[in-house]
CSV table of C-alpha atoms in Angstrom, one decimal:
chain,number,residue,atom,x,y,z
Y,1,UNK,CA,72.8,13.0,-102.6
Y,2,UNK,CA,73.2,15.7,-100.2
Y,3,UNK,CA,74.4,19.1,-102.0
Y,4,UNK,CA,71.1,18.9,-104.2
Y,5,UNK,CA,68.6,18.2,-101.5
Y,6,UNK,CA,70.6,21.4,-99.6
Y,7,UNK,CA,70.0,23.5,-102.5
Y,8,UNK,CA,66.6,22.1,-103.0
Y,9,UNK,CA,66.0,22.7,-100.2
Y,10,UNK,CA,65.4,26.6,-100.5
Y,11,UNK,CA,62.8,29.0,-98.2
Y,12,UNK,CA,59.2,28.6,-99.8
Y,13,UNK,CA,56.5,30.7,-98.7
Y,14,UNK,CA,54.1,30.2,-101.8
Y,15,UNK,CA,52.2,26.4,-101.6
Y,16,UNK,CA,49.1,24.4,-103.8
Y,17,UNK,CA,47.1,24.6,-100.6
Y,18,UNK,CA,45.1,21.3,-101.7
Y,19,UNK,CA,48.7,19.7,-102.1
Y,20,UNK,CA,47.8,17.9,-98.4
Y,21,UNK,CA,50.5,16.5,-96.0
Y,22,UNK,CA,49.6,13.3,-94.0
Y,23,UNK,CA,49.6,13.7,-90.4
Y,24,UNK,CA,52.9,10.9,-90.9
Y,25,UNK,CA,54.6,12.4,-93.0
Y,26,UNK,CA,54.7,15.1,-90.5
Y,27,UNK,CA,55.5,12.3,-88.0
Y,28,UNK,CA,57.6,11.2,-90.0
Y,29,UNK,CA,59.9,14.9,-90.5
Y,30,UNK,CA,59.9,15.2,-86.7
Y,31,UNK,CA,61.1,11.3,-86.5
Y,32,UNK,CA,64.3,12.4,-88.3
Y,33,UNK,CA,64.4,15.6,-85.9
Y,34,UNK,CA,64.2,13.5,-83.7
Y,35,UNK,CA,67.0,10.6,-84.2
Y,36,UNK,CA,69.1,14.0,-84.3
Y,37,UNK,CA,72.1,15.0,-82.0
Y,38,UNK,CA,70.8,17.5,-78.9
Y,39,UNK,CA,73.3,19.5,-76.4
Y,40,UNK,CA,73.1,17.1,-73.2
Y,41,UNK,CA,70.9,15.2,-75.4
Y,42,UNK,CA,68.6,16.2,-73.7
Y,43,UNK,CA,65.9,16.4,-76.2
Y,44,UNK,CA,63.6,19.0,-75.2
Y,45,UNK,CA,62.2,20.2,-77.8
Y,46,UNK,CA,57.9,19.0,-78.5
Y,47,UNK,CA,56.4,19.8,-81.3
Y,48,UNK,CA,52.8,20.6,-82.0
Y,49,UNK,CA,51.1,19.2,-85.6
Y,50,UNK,CA,48.8,20.5,-87.1
Y,51,UNK,CA,46.9,19.2,-90.7
Y,52,UNK,CA,43.4,19.9,-89.9
Y,53,UNK,CA,42.4,22.7,-91.9
Y,54,UNK,CA,40.8,25.1,-89.3
Y,55,UNK,CA,44.0,25.0,-87.2
Y,56,UNK,CA,45.6,26.2,-89.9
Y,57,UNK,CA,44.1,28.5,-90.8
Y,58,UNK,CA,44.3,30.2,-87.1
Y,59,UNK,CA,47.9,29.0,-86.8
Y,60,UNK,CA,48.4,31.4,-90.6
Y,61,UNK,CA,46.7,34.3,-88.1
Y,62,UNK,CA,49.1,34.6,-86.0
Y,63,UNK,CA,52.1,34.8,-88.9
Y,64,UNK,CA,53.6,37.7,-90.5
Y,65,UNK,CA,55.6,36.6,-93.6
Y,66,UNK,CA,58.7,37.6,-95.1
Y,67,UNK,CA,59.9,40.8,-93.3
Y,68,UNK,CA,61.9,42.4,-96.7
Y,69,UNK,CA,58.8,41.8,-99.1
Y,70,UNK,CA,57.0,45.3,-97.3
Y,71,UNK,CA,54.1,44.6,-99.7
Y,72,UNK,CA,53.0,41.0,-99.5
Y,73,UNK,CA,50.8,40.5,-97.1
Y,74,UNK,CA,51.6,37.1,-96.6
Y,75,UNK,CA,50.0,33.9,-99.5
Y,76,UNK,CA,46.6,34.3,-100.5
Y,77,UNK,CA,43.7,31.4,-99.7
Y,78,UNK,CA,44.8,28.0,-102.6
Y,79,UNK,CA,48.5,29.7,-101.8
Y,80,UNK,CA,48.2,28.5,-98.2
Y,81,UNK,CA,50.3,25.9,-96.0
Y,82,UNK,CA,48.6,22.8,-96.1
Y,83,UNK,CA,50.9,21.8,-92.6
Y,84,UNK,CA,52.5,22.9,-89.2
Y,85,UNK,CA,54.4,22.1,-86.7
Y,86,UNK,CA,54.7,24.3,-83.6
Y,87,UNK,CA,58.4,24.0,-82.1
Y,88,UNK,CA,58.3,24.3,-78.9
Y,89,UNK,CA,61.0,23.8,-75.8
Y,90,UNK,CA,59.7,22.0,-72.6
Y,91,UNK,CA,61.5,24.0,-70.1
Y,92,UNK,CA,60.6,21.7,-67.7
Y,93,UNK,CA,63.4,19.6,-68.9
Y,94,UNK,CA,65.9,21.6,-69.7
Y,95,UNK,CA,66.4,25.9,-69.8
Y,96,UNK,CA,68.9,25.8,-71.9
Y,97,UNK,CA,68.1,23.9,-75.4
Y,98,UNK,CA,72.0,25.3,-77.3
Y,99,UNK,CA,71.7,25.1,-80.5
Y,100,UNK,CA,68.3,22.1,-80.9
Y,101,UNK,CA,66.6,23.9,-82.5
Y,102,UNK,CA,68.6,25.2,-85.5
Y,103,UNK,CA,69.6,21.0,-86.0
Y,104,UNK,CA,65.4,20.0,-85.3
Y,105,UNK,CA,64.2,22.4,-88.3
Y,106,UNK,CA,67.0,21.9,-90.8
Y,107,UNK,CA,66.8,17.4,-90.9
Y,108,UNK,CA,62.8,18.6,-90.3
Y,109,UNK,CA,62.8,20.1,-94.2
Y,110,UNK,CA,65.2,18.2,-95.1
Y,111,UNK,CA,63.2,14.9,-94.8
Y,112,UNK,CA,59.9,17.6,-96.4
Y,113,UNK,CA,62.3,17.9,-100.0
Y,114,UNK,CA,63.4,15.0,-99.7
Y,115,UNK,CA,59.5,13.9,-99.7
Y,116,UNK,CA,58.6,16.6,-102.9
Y,117,UNK,CA,57.4,18.6,-100.3
Y,118,UNK,CA,58.8,22.4,-99.0
Y,119,UNK,CA,58.7,25.1,-96.1
Y,120,UNK,CA,59.7,27.6,-94.9
Y,121,UNK,CA,60.9,28.3,-90.3
Y,122,UNK,CA,58.7,31.1,-89.4
Y,123,UNK,CA,59.8,33.4,-85.9
Y,124,UNK,CA,57.6,35.6,-86.8
Y,125,UNK,CA,55.0,34.9,-84.6
Y,126,UNK,CA,52.3,36.0,-82.1
Y,127,UNK,CA,52.8,34.2,-80.0
Y,128,UNK,CA,50.3,34.7,-76.9
Y,129,UNK,CA,47.6,34.1,-79.6
Y,130,UNK,CA,49.9,30.9,-81.1
Y,131,UNK,CA,49.8,29.9,-76.8
Y,132,UNK,CA,45.9,30.7,-76.3
Y,133,UNK,CA,44.9,29.1,-78.9
Y,134,UNK,CA,47.2,25.6,-78.7
Y,135,UNK,CA,45.7,26.1,-75.1
Y,136,UNK,CA,49.7,25.5,-74.5
Y,137,UNK,CA,50.8,26.4,-71.0
Y,138,UNK,CA,53.9,28.3,-69.4
Y,139,UNK,CA,56.1,25.3,-69.1
Y,140,UNK,CA,56.0,25.1,-73.8
Y,141,UNK,CA,58.2,27.9,-75.1
Y,142,UNK,CA,57.1,27.6,-78.5
Y,143,UNK,CA,60.6,29.2,-80.6
Y,144,UNK,CA,59.2,28.8,-84.4
Y,145,UNK,CA,56.2,27.9,-86.2
Y,146,UNK,CA,57.1,25.6,-89.6
Y,147,UNK,CA,54.9,26.5,-92.4
Y,148,UNK,CA,54.5,23.5,-94.9
Y,149,UNK,CA,53.3,22.5,-98.7
Y,150,UNK,CA,53.5,21.8,-101.6
Y,151,UNK,CA,55.7,24.7,-102.7
Y,152,UNK,CA,54.1,26.6,-105.7
Y,153,UNK,CA,57.0,28.8,-106.6
Y,154,UNK,CA,60.3,30.0,-108.3
Y,155,UNK,CA,64.0,30.0,-105.5
Y,156,UNK,CA,67.3,31.2,-107.4
Y,157,UNK,CA,70.8,32.0,-104.6
Y,158,UNK,CA,72.5,34.6,-106.2
Y,159,UNK,CA,75.3,35.8,-104.7
Y,160,UNK,CA,75.7,39.0,-102.6
Y,161,UNK,CA,75.5,42.4,-104.2
Y,162,UNK,CA,76.9,45.3,-102.1
Y,163,UNK,CA,76.8,43.5,-99.0
Y,164,UNK,CA,73.6,44.1,-100.2
Y,165,UNK,CA,71.9,40.2,-98.5
Y,166,UNK,CA,67.9,41.1,-98.9
Y,167,UNK,CA,65.9,38.8,-100.8
Y,168,UNK,CA,64.0,40.0,-103.5
Y,169,UNK,CA,60.6,39.0,-105.9
Y,170,UNK,CA,60.9,40.0,-110.1
Y,171,UNK,CA,58.4,41.0,-111.4
Y,172,UNK,CA,57.8,37.1,-112.7
Y,173,UNK,CA,57.7,36.3,-108.5
Y,174,UNK,CA,60.6,34.4,-109.1
Y,175,UNK,CA,62.1,35.2,-105.0
Y,176,UNK,CA,65.6,36.1,-105.3
Y,177,UNK,CA,68.5,35.5,-102.0
Y,178,UNK,CA,71.6,36.1,-102.3
Y,179,UNK,CA,74.5,34.7,-101.1
Y,180,UNK,CA,77.6,35.1,-99.3
Y,181,UNK,CA,80.8,33.9,-100.9
Y,182,UNK,CA,82.6,30.4,-99.5
Y,183,UNK,CA,85.7,32.9,-99.1
Y,184,UNK,CA,84.3,35.5,-97.4
Y,185,UNK,CA,82.3,33.5,-94.7
Y,186,UNK,CA,85.9,31.6,-94.2
Y,187,UNK,CA,88.2,33.6,-92.1
Y,188,UNK,CA,91.8,32.9,-92.3
Y,189,UNK,CA,93.9,32.5,-89.0
Y,190,UNK,CA,97.4,35.4,-88.5
G,1,UNK,CA,67.6,8.0,-98.3
G,2,UNK,CA,68.1,10.8,-95.9
G,3,UNK,CA,67.0,9.0,-92.7
G,4,UNK,CA,70.0,6.2,-93.3
G,5,UNK,CA,72.2,9.3,-93.1
G,6,UNK,CA,70.3,11.3,-90.1
G,7,UNK,CA,70.5,7.8,-88.6
G,8,UNK,CA,74.7,7.9,-89.2
G,9,UNK,CA,75.6,10.4,-88.9
G,10,UNK,CA,76.0,10.0,-84.9
G,11,UNK,CA,77.6,12.4,-82.5
G,12,UNK,CA,80.9,10.5,-82.3
G,13,UNK,CA,83.7,11.2,-79.8
G,14,UNK,CA,87.5,9.0,-81.0
G,15,UNK,CA,89.1,8.7,-84.0
G,16,UNK,CA,91.3,7.2,-86.6
G,17,UNK,CA,93.7,10.0,-86.0
G,18,UNK,CA,95.6,9.1,-89.0
G,19,UNK,CA,93.0,9.5,-91.6
G,20,UNK,CA,93.5,12.6,-92.5
G,21,UNK,CA,91.1,15.5,-93.7
G,22,UNK,CA,91.2,16.9,-96.6
G,23,UNK,CA,90.3,21.6,-96.3
G,24,UNK,CA,89.0,21.2,-99.6
G,25,UNK,CA,86.0,18.5,-97.9
G,26,UNK,CA,86.0,21.2,-95.5
G,27,UNK,CA,85.3,23.7,-98.2
G,28,UNK,CA,82.4,22.2,-99.6
G,29,UNK,CA,80.8,21.1,-96.4
G,30,UNK,CA,80.9,24.8,-95.1
G,31,UNK,CA,79.3,25.0,-98.9
G,32,UNK,CA,77.1,22.9,-97.6
G,33,UNK,CA,76.3,25.3,-95.0
G,34,UNK,CA,76.4,28.3,-97.2
G,35,UNK,CA,73.3,27.6,-98.9
G,36,UNK,CA,71.2,26.9,-95.5
G,37,UNK,CA,68.5,28.9,-94.8
G,38,UNK,CA,69.4,31.5,-92.6
G,39,UNK,CA,67.2,34.5,-90.3
G,40,UNK,CA,66.5,37.8,-92.2
G,41,UNK,CA,69.0,35.0,-94.6
G,42,UNK,CA,71.6,37.5,-92.6
G,43,UNK,CA,73.9,34.8,-93.0
G,44,UNK,CA,76.3,36.2,-90.2
G,45,UNK,CA,78.1,32.5,-89.6
G,46,UNK,CA,81.5,32.5,-90.0
G,47,UNK,CA,84.1,29.7,-90.0
G,48,UNK,CA,87.6,28.8,-89.6
G,49,UNK,CA,88.9,25.6,-90.6
G,50,UNK,CA,91.4,23.3,-89.6
G,51,UNK,CA,93.7,20.6,-91.0
G,52,UNK,CA,97.0,20.9,-89.8
G,53,UNK,CA,98.7,18.8,-87.1
G,54,UNK,CA,100.0,21.2,-85.0
G,55,UNK,CA,97.1,23.8,-85.2
G,56,UNK,CA,94.5,20.1,-84.1
G,57,UNK,CA,96.6,19.7,-81.0
G,58,UNK,CA,96.4,23.2,-79.7
G,59,UNK,CA,92.4,23.7,-80.5
G,60,UNK,CA,92.5,20.6,-78.6
G,61,UNK,CA,93.6,21.5,-76.0
G,62,UNK,CA,91.0,24.0,-75.7
G,63,UNK,CA,87.9,21.0,-75.4
G,64,UNK,CA,86.2,19.2,-73.0
G,65,UNK,CA,84.5,16.0,-73.5
G,66,UNK,CA,81.2,13.6,-73.0
G,67,UNK,CA,80.7,15.3,-69.3
G,68,UNK,CA,78.6,12.4,-68.9
G,69,UNK,CA,81.1,10.3,-69.9
G,70,UNK,CA,82.9,11.2,-66.0
G,71,UNK,CA,85.7,9.5,-65.9
G,72,UNK,CA,86.7,9.8,-69.3
G,73,UNK,CA,88.5,12.7,-70.5
G,74,UNK,CA,88.6,13.3,-74.4
G,75,UNK,CA,89.8,10.7,-76.7
G,76,UNK,CA,93.9,9.8,-76.8
G,77,UNK,CA,96.9,10.4,-79.1
G,78,UNK,CA,95.6,8.3,-82.1
G,79,UNK,CA,92.2,8.5,-81.4
G,80,UNK,CA,91.8,12.9,-81.7
G,81,UNK,CA,90.3,14.5,-85.1
G,82,UNK,CA,92.4,14.9,-87.4
G,83,UNK,CA,90.2,18.7,-88.7
G,84,UNK,CA,88.0,21.0,-86.6
G,85,UNK,CA,85.3,23.5,-87.9
G,86,UNK,CA,85.4,26.6,-85.5
G,87,UNK,CA,82.0,28.0,-86.1
G,88,UNK,CA,82.1,32.1,-85.4
G,89,UNK,CA,79.1,34.9,-85.3
G,90,UNK,CA,79.9,38.4,-87.0
G,91,UNK,CA,78.5,40.7,-84.6
G,92,UNK,CA,79.3,43.0,-86.6
G,93,UNK,CA,76.7,41.4,-89.1
G,94,UNK,CA,74.2,40.0,-86.6
G,95,UNK,CA,73.8,39.6,-82.8
G,96,UNK,CA,71.4,38.0,-83.8
G,97,UNK,CA,71.3,34.7,-84.9
G,98,UNK,CA,68.4,32.5,-83.4
G,99,UNK,CA,68.8,29.2,-85.1
G,100,UNK,CA,71.0,29.4,-87.4
G,101,UNK,CA,73.9,28.0,-85.2
G,102,UNK,CA,72.2,24.2,-85.2
G,103,UNK,CA,71.0,24.7,-88.6
G,104,UNK,CA,74.8,24.5,-90.0
G,105,UNK,CA,76.2,22.6,-88.1
G,106,UNK,CA,73.2,19.9,-88.6
G,107,UNK,CA,74.3,20.6,-92.7
G,108,UNK,CA,77.7,20.1,-91.9
G,109,UNK,CA,78.0,17.3,-90.2
G,110,UNK,CA,75.0,14.9,-92.3
G,111,UNK,CA,78.6,16.1,-95.1
G,112,UNK,CA,80.4,15.1,-92.9
G,113,UNK,CA,78.6,11.6,-92.6
G,114,UNK,CA,77.8,11.4,-96.5
G,115,UNK,CA,81.7,11.3,-97.3
G,116,UNK,CA,82.1,8.8,-94.6
G,117,UNK,CA,83.6,11.0,-91.5
G,118,UNK,CA,81.6,11.4,-88.8
G,119,UNK,CA,82.7,14.0,-85.7
G,120,UNK,CA,80.9,15.8,-82.0
G,121,UNK,CA,79.1,19.2,-81.7
G,122,UNK,CA,81.6,20.2,-79.1
G,123,UNK,CA,80.2,23.7,-76.3
G,124,UNK,CA,82.4,23.0,-74.1
G,125,UNK,CA,85.7,25.1,-75.2
G,126,UNK,CA,87.9,27.5,-73.1
G,127,UNK,CA,87.0,30.7,-75.4
G,128,UNK,CA,89.6,32.7,-73.9
G,129,UNK,CA,92.3,30.7,-75.1
G,130,UNK,CA,91.1,29.0,-78.3
G,131,UNK,CA,90.0,33.9,-79.3
G,132,UNK,CA,94.3,34.5,-78.0
G,133,UNK,CA,95.3,31.0,-80.2
G,134,UNK,CA,93.2,31.8,-83.7
G,135,UNK,CA,94.3,35.7,-82.9
G,136,UNK,CA,90.7,36.3,-83.4
G,137,UNK,CA,89.3,40.0,-82.4
G,138,UNK,CA,85.1,41.0,-79.9
G,139,UNK,CA,83.8,41.0,-83.8
G,140,UNK,CA,83.4,37.0,-83.6
G,141,UNK,CA,81.5,35.7,-81.0
G,142,UNK,CA,82.7,31.2,-81.4
G,143,UNK,CA,80.3,29.1,-80.7
G,144,UNK,CA,80.9,25.6,-81.4
G,145,UNK,CA,83.9,24.2,-82.0
G,146,UNK,CA,83.1,20.7,-84.6
G,147,UNK,CA,85.1,18.1,-83.7
G,148,UNK,CA,86.4,15.4,-87.1
G,149,UNK,CA,87.4,13.2,-88.5
G,150,UNK,CA,86.8,8.9,-88.8
G,151,UNK,CA,84.8,7.4,-86.6
G,152,UNK,CA,86.7,4.5,-84.7
G,153,UNK,CA,83.5,3.7,-82.8
G,154,UNK,CA,79.8,2.4,-82.4
G,155,UNK,CA,77.2,4.2,-81.4
G,156,UNK,CA,74.1,3.1,-80.6
G,157,UNK,CA,70.8,4.5,-79.9
G,158,UNK,CA,68.4,2.9,-77.3
G,159,UNK,CA,65.0,4.1,-76.1
G,160,UNK,CA,65.5,6.4,-72.6
G,161,UNK,CA,64.5,4.5,-70.2
G,162,UNK,CA,62.9,5.3,-66.6
G,163,UNK,CA,63.3,9.3,-68.0
G,164,UNK,CA,67.8,8.9,-68.4
G,165,UNK,CA,69.1,10.7,-71.0
G,166,UNK,CA,72.5,9.8,-70.9
G,167,UNK,CA,74.4,8.5,-72.7
G,168,UNK,CA,76.6,6.6,-71.0
G,169,UNK,CA,79.7,3.0,-73.0
G,170,UNK,CA,79.2,-0.4,-72.3
G,171,UNK,CA,82.4,-2.6,-71.2
G,172,UNK,CA,83.3,-2.5,-74.6
G,173,UNK,CA,83.3,1.0,-75.4
G,174,UNK,CA,80.1,0.8,-77.3
G,175,UNK,CA,78.4,4.0,-76.9
G,176,UNK,CA,74.8,4.1,-75.9
G,177,UNK,CA,72.8,6.9,-76.4
G,178,UNK,CA,68.3,6.6,-75.4
G,179,UNK,CA,66.4,9.2,-77.3
G,180,UNK,CA,62.4,9.6,-76.3
G,181,UNK,CA,60.1,8.0,-78.1
G,182,UNK,CA,58.1,9.7,-80.8
G,183,UNK,CA,54.9,10.1,-78.7
G,184,UNK,CA,56.1,11.4,-75.9
G,185,UNK,CA,57.6,14.5,-78.2
G,186,UNK,CA,55.1,14.8,-79.7
G,187,UNK,CA,52.2,17.2,-77.9
G,188,UNK,CA,48.3,16.6,-78.9
G,189,UNK,CA,46.8,19.6,-78.8
G,190,UNK,CA,43.5,19.2,-76.3
C-alpha cells in the first residue's frame, strides 16, 4: 500500500555501507522516474549512476549533510551511501523543467524504499568540483545528488511543536522529524 | 507494486464527471504529500481542496489544457474533473521550496491512482483570476492546479521517434505519450 511505502520512505543519512546496490537496481529506479509525468513531456532530466566504491568516495567529498545537525559532519566510513544518482537537467532540451525534479526524485526514492533501501536528496553539493570530477559539460545543470543505501538509522515522525520544524537527533541517535498537521497545511476558502 | 502504480499514473484530461471524489479522499492524498520529504523540512506547501460543483466550474475556467493538442479546448461538460487541489507555496515560511512541489504532486497523484482515480498537473493557470476567486492573499504563491477525477480516456506510452516528444491523440481518441529510452537519459561518466 502506498501510504506504508511513503511513511517508510524517510530521508536516511546513515547506511550499512557494505550492503551494495547494483547498477541494474539503480536503472530500475530511474526507469520509474522515466515513466513519471514530465512538464510538456520534455523529459529533460538526465542521470549519472554510481555504485563503484572509488567513485562513491569522490562524490561523497562534494556533499554537505543535514544542515540542522550542526555538530555532525556526515556519515562516518562504514555508514556511507553505497550508491549515488546525480540528477541533471539537460539545458539543450529545456531551460525550464518545472517540477520534474521533485517528481522523478520521489519516484526514485519510493522505488528504492520498496526494494528495502533508502536515501536522501542532497542539494548542498560542491557543483564545480562535482562537474570537474564527472567531466560534465555546461549543457548539464547539476540539480541534486541522491545518496542511497541500506538505512542504518531510525527516523520517527512527530508533530511540530511551537512552530519548530528543525529535525533533531536524540541521545540514542534516533532522528526526529516534526511534521505540520494536516489542518495547518489545508487552507479553507473564505 | 510501485511500478504498476507509476505506469497506471498517467496524465488524464478527460473524466467521468459524475464520479465524485470526497473531501476525505483529497485529504488522504494531501496526507501522503504531508509525509513526504521536504527541503530543510520547511514544509511550505499549502493546499486548497475543491469537490464542490460550483467551485469546480469556476476553477475550470482558469485553466488551459494540453498545449500540444492545439485544436482541443479542454474537456467538455460531462468529462470535466470532479475535484481540484490548488498547490500553493506559503512565502512566509519559505521563499525557496526547492523540489517540494514535484515531490508532493507525485505523492498526491500516486495516491489518487491507487484509489482508482487519476489527474493532471496544470501549470497554465490564470493566476490573477484564480487568486481573486479564492480570495487568496499575496502570502501564497499559486504553483499548480491538480485536476482530478475518474479517468475516461486511454493513455499509452511509446518510444520517442525522431526526437519528437509531443504527445498526440489518434482517431480513436487514444492519447499517445512518447518517452525517451532509458539509455538516452542515463549518462555514462567518461
